[in-house]
Short mmCIF file of C-alpha atoms and ligand atoms in Angstrom, two decimals:
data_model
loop_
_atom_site.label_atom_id
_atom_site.label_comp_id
_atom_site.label_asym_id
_atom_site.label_seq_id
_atom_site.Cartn_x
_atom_site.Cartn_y
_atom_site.Cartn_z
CA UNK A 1 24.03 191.63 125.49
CA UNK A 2 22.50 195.19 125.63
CA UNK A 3 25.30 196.55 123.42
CA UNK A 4 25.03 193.94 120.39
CA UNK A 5 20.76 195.07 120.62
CA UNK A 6 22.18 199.21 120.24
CA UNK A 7 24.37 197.85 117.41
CA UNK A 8 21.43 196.01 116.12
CA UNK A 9 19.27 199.07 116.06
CA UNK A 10 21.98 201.69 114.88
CA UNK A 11 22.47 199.14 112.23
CA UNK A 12 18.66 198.66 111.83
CA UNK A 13 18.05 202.46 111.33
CA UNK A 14 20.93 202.44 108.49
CA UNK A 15 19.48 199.55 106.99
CA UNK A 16 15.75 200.85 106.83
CA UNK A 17 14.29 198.34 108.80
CA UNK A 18 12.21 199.61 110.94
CA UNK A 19 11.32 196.10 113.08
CA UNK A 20 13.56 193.33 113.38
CA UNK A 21 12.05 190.14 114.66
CA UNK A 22 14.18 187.18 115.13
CA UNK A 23 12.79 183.54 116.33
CA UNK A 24 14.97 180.65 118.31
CA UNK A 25 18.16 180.22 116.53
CA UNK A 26 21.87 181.53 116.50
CA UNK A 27 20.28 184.99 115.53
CA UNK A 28 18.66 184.77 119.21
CA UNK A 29 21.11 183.52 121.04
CA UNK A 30 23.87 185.85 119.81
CA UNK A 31 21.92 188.94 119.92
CA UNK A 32 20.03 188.40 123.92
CA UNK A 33 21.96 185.19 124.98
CA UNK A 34 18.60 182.56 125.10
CA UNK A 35 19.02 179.84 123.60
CA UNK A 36 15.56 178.72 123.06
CA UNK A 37 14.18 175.43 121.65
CA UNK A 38 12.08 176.27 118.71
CA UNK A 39 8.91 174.54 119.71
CA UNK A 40 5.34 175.13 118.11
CA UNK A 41 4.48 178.42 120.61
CA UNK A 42 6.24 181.32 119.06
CA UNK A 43 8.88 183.10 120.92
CA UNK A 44 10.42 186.35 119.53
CA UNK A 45 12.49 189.29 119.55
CA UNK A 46 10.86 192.31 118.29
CA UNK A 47 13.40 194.79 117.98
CA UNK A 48 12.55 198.71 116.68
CA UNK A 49 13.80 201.95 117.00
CA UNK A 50 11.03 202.51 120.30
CA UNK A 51 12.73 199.32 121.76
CA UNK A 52 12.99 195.81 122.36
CA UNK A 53 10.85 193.46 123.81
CA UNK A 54 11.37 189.32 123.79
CA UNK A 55 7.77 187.63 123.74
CA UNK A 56 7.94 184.69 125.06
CA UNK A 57 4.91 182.09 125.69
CA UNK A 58 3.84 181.93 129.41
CA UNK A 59 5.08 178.89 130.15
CA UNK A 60 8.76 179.63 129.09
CA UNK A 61 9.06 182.67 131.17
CA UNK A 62 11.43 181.60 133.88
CA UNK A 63 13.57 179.90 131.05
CA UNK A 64 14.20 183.41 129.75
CA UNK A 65 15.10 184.76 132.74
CA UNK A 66 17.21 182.06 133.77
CA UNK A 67 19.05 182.83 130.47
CA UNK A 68 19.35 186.56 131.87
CA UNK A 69 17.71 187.57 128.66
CA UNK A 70 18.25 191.65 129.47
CA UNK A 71 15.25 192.90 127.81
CA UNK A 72 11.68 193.40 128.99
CA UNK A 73 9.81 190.25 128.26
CA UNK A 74 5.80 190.17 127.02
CA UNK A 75 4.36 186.73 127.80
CA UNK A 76 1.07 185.93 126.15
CA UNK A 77 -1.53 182.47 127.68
CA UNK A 78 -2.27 179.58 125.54
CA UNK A 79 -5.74 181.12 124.12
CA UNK A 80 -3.94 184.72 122.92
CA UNK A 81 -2.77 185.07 119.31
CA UNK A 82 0.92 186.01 120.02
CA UNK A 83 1.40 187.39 116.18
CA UNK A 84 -0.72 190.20 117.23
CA UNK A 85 1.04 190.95 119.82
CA UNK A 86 4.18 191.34 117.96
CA UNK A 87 2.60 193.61 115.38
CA UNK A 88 1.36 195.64 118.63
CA UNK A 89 4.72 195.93 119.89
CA UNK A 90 6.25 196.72 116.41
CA UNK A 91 3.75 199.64 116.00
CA UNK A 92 3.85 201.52 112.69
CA UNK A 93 6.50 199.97 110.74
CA UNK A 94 6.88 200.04 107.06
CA UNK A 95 9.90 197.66 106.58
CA UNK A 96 9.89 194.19 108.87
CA UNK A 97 12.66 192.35 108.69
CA UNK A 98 13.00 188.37 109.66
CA UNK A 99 15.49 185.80 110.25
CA UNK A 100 16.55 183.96 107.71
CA UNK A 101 15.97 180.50 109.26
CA UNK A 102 12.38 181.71 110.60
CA UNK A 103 9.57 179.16 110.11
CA UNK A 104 7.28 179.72 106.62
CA UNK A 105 4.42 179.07 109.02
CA UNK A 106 5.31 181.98 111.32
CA UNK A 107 6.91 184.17 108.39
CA UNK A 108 2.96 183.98 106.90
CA UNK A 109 1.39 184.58 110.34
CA UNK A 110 3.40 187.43 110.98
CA UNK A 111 2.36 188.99 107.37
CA UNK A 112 -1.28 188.21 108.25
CA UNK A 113 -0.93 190.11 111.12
CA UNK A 114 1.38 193.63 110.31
CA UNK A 115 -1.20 193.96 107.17
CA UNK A 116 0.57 196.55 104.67
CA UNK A 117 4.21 196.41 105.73
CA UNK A 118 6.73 195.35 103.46
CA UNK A 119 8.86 192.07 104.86
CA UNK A 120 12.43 191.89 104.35
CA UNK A 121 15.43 189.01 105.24
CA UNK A 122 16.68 190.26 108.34
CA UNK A 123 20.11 187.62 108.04
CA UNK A 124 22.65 190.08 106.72
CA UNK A 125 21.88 192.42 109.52
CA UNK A 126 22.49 190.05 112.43
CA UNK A 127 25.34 188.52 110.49
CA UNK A 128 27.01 191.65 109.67
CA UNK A 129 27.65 192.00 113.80
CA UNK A 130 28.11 188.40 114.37
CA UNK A 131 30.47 187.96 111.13
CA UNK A 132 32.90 190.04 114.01
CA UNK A 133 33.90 188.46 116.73
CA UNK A 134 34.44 190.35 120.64
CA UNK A 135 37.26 189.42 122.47
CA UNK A 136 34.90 186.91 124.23
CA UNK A 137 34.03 185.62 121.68
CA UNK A 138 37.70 185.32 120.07
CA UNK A 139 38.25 183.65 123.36
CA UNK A 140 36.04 181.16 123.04
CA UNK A 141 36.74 180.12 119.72
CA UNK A 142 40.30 179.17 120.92
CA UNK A 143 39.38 177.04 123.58
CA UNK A 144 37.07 175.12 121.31
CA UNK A 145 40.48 175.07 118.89
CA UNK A 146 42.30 173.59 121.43
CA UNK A 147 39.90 170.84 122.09
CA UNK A 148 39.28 169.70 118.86
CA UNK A 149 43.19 169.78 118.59
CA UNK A 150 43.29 167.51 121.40
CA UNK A 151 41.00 165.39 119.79
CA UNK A 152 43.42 164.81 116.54
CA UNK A 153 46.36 164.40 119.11
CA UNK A 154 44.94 161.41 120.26
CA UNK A 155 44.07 159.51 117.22
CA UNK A 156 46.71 157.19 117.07
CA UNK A 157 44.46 155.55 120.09
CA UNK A 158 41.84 154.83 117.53
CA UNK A 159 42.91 154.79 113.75
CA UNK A 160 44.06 151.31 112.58
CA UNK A 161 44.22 148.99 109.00
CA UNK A 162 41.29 146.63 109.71
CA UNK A 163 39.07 148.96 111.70
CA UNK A 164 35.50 150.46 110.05
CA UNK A 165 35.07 154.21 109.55
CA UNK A 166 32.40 153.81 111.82
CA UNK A 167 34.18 152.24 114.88
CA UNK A 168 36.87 154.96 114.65
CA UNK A 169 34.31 157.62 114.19
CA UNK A 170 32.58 156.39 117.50
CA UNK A 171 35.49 156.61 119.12
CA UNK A 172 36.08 160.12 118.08
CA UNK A 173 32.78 161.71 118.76
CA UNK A 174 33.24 160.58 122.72
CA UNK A 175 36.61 162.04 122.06
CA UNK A 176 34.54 165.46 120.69
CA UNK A 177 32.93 165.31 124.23
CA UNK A 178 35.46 164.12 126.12
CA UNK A 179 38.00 166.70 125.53
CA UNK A 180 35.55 169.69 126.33
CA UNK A 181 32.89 169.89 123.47
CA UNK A 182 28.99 169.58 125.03
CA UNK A 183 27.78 168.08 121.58
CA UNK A 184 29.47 166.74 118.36
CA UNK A 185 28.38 168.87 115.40
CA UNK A 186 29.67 166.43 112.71
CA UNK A 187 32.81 163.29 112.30
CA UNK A 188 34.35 162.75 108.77
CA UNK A 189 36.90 159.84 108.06
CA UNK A 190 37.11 159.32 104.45
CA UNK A 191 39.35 156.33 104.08
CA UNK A 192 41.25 156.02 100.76
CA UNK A 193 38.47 156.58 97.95
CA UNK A 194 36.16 158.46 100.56
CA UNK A 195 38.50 161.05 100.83
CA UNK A 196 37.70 162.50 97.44
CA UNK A 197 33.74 163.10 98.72
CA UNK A 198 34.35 166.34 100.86
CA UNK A 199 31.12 165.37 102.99
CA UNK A 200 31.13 161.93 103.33
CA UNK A 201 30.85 161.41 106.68
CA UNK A 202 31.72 157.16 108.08
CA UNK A 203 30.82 154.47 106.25
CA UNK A 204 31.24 150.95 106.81
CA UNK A 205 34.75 150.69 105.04
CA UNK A 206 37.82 148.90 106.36
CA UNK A 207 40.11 151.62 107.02
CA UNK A 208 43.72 149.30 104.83
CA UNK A 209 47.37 149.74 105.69
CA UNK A 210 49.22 152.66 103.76
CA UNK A 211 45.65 154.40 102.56
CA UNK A 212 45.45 158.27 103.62
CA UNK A 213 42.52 159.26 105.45
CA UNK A 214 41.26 162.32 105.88
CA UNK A 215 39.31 163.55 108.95
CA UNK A 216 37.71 166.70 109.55
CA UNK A 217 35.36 166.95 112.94
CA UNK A 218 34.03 169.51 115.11
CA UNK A 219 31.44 170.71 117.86
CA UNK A 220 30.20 172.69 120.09
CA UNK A 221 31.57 174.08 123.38
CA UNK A 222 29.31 174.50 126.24
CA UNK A 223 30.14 178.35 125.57
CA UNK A 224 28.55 177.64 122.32
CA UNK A 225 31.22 177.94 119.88
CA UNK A 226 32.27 175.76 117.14
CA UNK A 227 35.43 173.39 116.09
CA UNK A 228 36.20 172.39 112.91
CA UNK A 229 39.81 170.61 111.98
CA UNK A 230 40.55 168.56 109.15
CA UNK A 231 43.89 166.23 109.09
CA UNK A 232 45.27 164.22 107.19
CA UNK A 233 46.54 160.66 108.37
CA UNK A 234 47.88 157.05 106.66
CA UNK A 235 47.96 154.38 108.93
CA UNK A 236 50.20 150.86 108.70
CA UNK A 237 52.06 151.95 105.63
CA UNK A 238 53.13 154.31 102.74
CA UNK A 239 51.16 156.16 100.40
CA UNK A 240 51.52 155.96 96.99
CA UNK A 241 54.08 158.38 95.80
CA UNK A 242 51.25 160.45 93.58
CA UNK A 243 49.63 161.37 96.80
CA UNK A 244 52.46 162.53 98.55
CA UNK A 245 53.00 165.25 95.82
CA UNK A 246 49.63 166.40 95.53
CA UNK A 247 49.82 166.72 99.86
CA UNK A 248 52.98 168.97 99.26
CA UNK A 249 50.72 170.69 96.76
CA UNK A 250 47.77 171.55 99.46
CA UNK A 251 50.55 171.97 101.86
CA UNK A 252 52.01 175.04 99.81
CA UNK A 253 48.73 176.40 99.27
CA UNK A 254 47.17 176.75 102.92
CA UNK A 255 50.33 178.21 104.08
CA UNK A 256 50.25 180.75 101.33
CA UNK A 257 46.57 181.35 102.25
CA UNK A 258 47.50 181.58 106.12
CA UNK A 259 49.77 184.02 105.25
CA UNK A 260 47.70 186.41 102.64
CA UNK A 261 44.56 186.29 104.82
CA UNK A 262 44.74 189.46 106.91
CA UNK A 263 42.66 192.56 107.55
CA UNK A 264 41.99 194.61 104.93
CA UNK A 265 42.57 191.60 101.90
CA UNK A 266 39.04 190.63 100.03
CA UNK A 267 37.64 187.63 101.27
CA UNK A 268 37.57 186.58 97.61
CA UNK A 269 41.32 186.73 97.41
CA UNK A 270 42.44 184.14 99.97
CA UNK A 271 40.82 181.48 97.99
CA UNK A 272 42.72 182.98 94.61
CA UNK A 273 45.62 182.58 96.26
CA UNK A 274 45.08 178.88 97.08
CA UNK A 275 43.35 178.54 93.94
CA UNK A 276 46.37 179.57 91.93
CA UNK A 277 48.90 177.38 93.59
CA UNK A 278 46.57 174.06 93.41
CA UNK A 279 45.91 175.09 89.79
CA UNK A 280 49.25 175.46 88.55
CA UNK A 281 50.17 171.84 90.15
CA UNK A 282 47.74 170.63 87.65
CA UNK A 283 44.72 169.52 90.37
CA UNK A 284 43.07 172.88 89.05
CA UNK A 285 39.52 171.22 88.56
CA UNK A 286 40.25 168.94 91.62
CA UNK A 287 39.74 171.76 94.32
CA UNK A 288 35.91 171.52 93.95
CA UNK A 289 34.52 173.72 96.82
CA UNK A 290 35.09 177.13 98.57
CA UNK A 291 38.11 178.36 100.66
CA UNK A 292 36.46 178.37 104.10
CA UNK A 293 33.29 179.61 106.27
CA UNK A 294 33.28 181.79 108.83
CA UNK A 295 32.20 179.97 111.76
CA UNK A 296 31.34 181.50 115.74
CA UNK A 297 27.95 180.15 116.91
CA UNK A 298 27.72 178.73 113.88
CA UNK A 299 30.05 176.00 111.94
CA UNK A 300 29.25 177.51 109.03
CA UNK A 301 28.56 181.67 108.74
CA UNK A 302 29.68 184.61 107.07
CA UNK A 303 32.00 185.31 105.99
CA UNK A 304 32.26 183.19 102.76
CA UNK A 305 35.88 182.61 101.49
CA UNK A 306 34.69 182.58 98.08
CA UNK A 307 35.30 183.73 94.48
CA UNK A 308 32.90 186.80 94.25
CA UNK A 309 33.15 187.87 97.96
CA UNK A 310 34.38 191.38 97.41
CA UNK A 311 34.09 191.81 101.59
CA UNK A 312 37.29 192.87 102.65
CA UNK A 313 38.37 191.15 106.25
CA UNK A 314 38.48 193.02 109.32
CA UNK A 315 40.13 192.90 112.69
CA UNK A 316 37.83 190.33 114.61
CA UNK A 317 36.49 187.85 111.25
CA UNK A 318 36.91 184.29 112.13
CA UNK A 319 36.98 181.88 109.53
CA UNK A 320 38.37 178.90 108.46
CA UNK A 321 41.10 178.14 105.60
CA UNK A 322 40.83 174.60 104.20
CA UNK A 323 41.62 173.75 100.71
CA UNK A 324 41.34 170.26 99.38
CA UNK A 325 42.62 168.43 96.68
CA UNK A 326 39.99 165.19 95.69
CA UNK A 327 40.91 162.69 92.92
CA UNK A 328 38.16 160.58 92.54
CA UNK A 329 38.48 156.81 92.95
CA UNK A 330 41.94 157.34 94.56
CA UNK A 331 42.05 159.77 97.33
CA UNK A 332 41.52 163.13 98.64
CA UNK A 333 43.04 165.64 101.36
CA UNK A 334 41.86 168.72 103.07
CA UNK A 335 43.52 170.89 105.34
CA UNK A 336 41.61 173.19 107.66
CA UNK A 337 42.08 175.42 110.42
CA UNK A 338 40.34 178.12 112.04
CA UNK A 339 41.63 181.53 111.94
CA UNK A 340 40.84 185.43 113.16
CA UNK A 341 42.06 188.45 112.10
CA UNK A 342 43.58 190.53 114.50
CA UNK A 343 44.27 194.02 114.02
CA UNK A 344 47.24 193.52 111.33
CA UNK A 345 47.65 190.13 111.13
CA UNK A 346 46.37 186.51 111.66
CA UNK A 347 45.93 184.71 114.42
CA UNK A 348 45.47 180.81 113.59
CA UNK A 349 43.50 178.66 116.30
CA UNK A 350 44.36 175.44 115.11
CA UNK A 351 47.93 174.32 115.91
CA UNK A 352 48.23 170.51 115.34
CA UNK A 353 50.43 169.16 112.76
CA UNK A 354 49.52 170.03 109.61
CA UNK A 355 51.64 167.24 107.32
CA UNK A 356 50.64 164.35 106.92
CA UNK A 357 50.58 162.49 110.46
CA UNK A 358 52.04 158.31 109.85
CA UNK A 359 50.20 156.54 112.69
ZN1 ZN B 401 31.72 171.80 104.98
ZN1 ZN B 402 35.74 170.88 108.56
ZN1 ZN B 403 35.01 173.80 107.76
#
């Protein structure tokens, strides 16, 4: 962990922040491995170009140890103000930057108690390191690929005509767990109609013979990285025909993404590329979100595959490519998979099928 912290604070000192404090969250974790609960007694990493300290409250000492948190640790007793003791740490600082996901409550405390200095969102910071991936982390990312992969392998076990959305998304979260995820992040089967709402998540709907469903699901390893995997399935029947051409539509396009994405590509053109293709097919105003997320501790980080994200990839960015096509009333499809650059290429995570699977 001590070598993302000197990345922080090289990357701090370009920035001009001169303290970086960062609260329980995926900032935290990523940056000294603790993955604290965010509970009312303020824990925090105050990080400046003098060094970094992790207060913690009293109590919750031997949890940061236990977590091997690297860095010297300041506890403060149930009667101190621990804001102070940040700002005491911190020093003389001009520019403070926060996490983005820190508390109001604490962001206003903390103000109260640094008096003149100017506060800052400290999320691009942390995200520009975590945005690329170690080989760890690369390696963790697969294995949570594989299991969700597993996970779609098997669900000719559970989707049927007459079953709910919600008895075959039951069955699929325990399959989430089951096949080497420690929690289920999220379960989407969008039977017929549903599959035009990109979010819906189960309903009580019964699933009918020859309707496409899609389902996209992920969660988190115990290494704490994230799946995510949409398929597309019809059970008991055919399609109608219209559907089948708009899948060979989506089909066309995430390969063509899959093989534009690469280092040194914007992340903005991946989803042109995808765009285009869907466009030209006619389903132009049917593609109605973003390319992908970048996704690590998080399901959903930087980078943003996105019209107006000039970043260009690098060796290391994982993210995923999933372009959907959603006519409402009717049907929709998605197709996603999780991807990382590697030094000249792509490397995709995901590997089951990506046609349409008959059950
Ligand atoms: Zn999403
Ligand atoms: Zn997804
Ligand atoms: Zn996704």
């Amino acid at each position: 962990m001590t070598e993302r912290l000197d990345r922080a604070r090289i990357l701090a000192g370009q920035m001009g922040v001169d303290a970086l404090l960062v609260t329980p969250g995926a900032d935290l974790r990523y940056l000294t491995g603790y993955a604290a609960k965010p509970l009312e007694r303020l824990t925090c990493l105050v990080l400046t170009q003098r060094g970094v300290h992790l207060v913690v409250p009293a109590l919750e000492r031997a949890a940061a140890e236990a977590a091997g948190v690297s860095v010297p640790i300041v506890t403060f007793g149930e009667t101190d103000d621990p804001y102070r003791i940040v700002a005491e740490l911190a020093g003389d600082v001009e520019v403070v930057a926060v996490d983005d996901q820190m508390w109001a409550s604490r962001v206003f405390a903390l103000q109260e108690a640094f008096g003149e200095a100017q506060f800052a969102l400290g999320g691009e910071l942390v995200s520009t390191l975590r945005m690329v991936k170690d080989a760890e982390e690369v390696r963790a990312l697969r294995e949570a690929a594989a299991a969700i992969d597993r996970v779609h392998a098997r669900m000719g076990e559970w989707l049927r005509p007459g079953r709910t959305e919600r008895e075959v998304g039951a069955d699929i979260a325990r399959a989430i767990l089951d096949e080497g995820h420690e929690q289920v992040d999220f379960v989407i089967v969008g039977s017929g109609p549903n599959g035009a709402s990109p979010h819906h998540e189960v309903s009580d709907r019964v699933i009918g013979a020859g309707e496409p469903v899609v389902v996209d699901i992920g969660g988190t390893t115990a290494a704490g990285y994230c799946s995510d995997s949409t398929r597309n399935y019809v059970v008991g029947g055919e399609p109608d025909p219209g559907y089948l051409a708009m899948m060979e539509v989506l089909k066309h396009a995430q390969q063509a993404q899959r093989e534009h994405a690469r280092p040194g590509v914007t992340a903005e053109s991946v989803d042109q590329v995808g765009r285009r293709i869907i466009a030209e097919a006619g389903y132009g105003d049917r593609f109605i979100h973003r390319t992908g997320h970048g996704i690590g501790q998080e399901t959903h980080e930087e980078p943003y595959i996105v019209e107006g994200n000039t970043r260009v990839l690098e060796p290391g960015m994982a993210f995923s490519i999933e372009p959907g096509i959603y006519v409402e009333g009717h049907w929709g499809a998605r197709i996603e998979d999780i991807v990382v650059c590697t030094e000249d290429g792509l490397e995709v995570l995901n590997h089951s099928p990506r046609d349409l699977v008959r059950l």
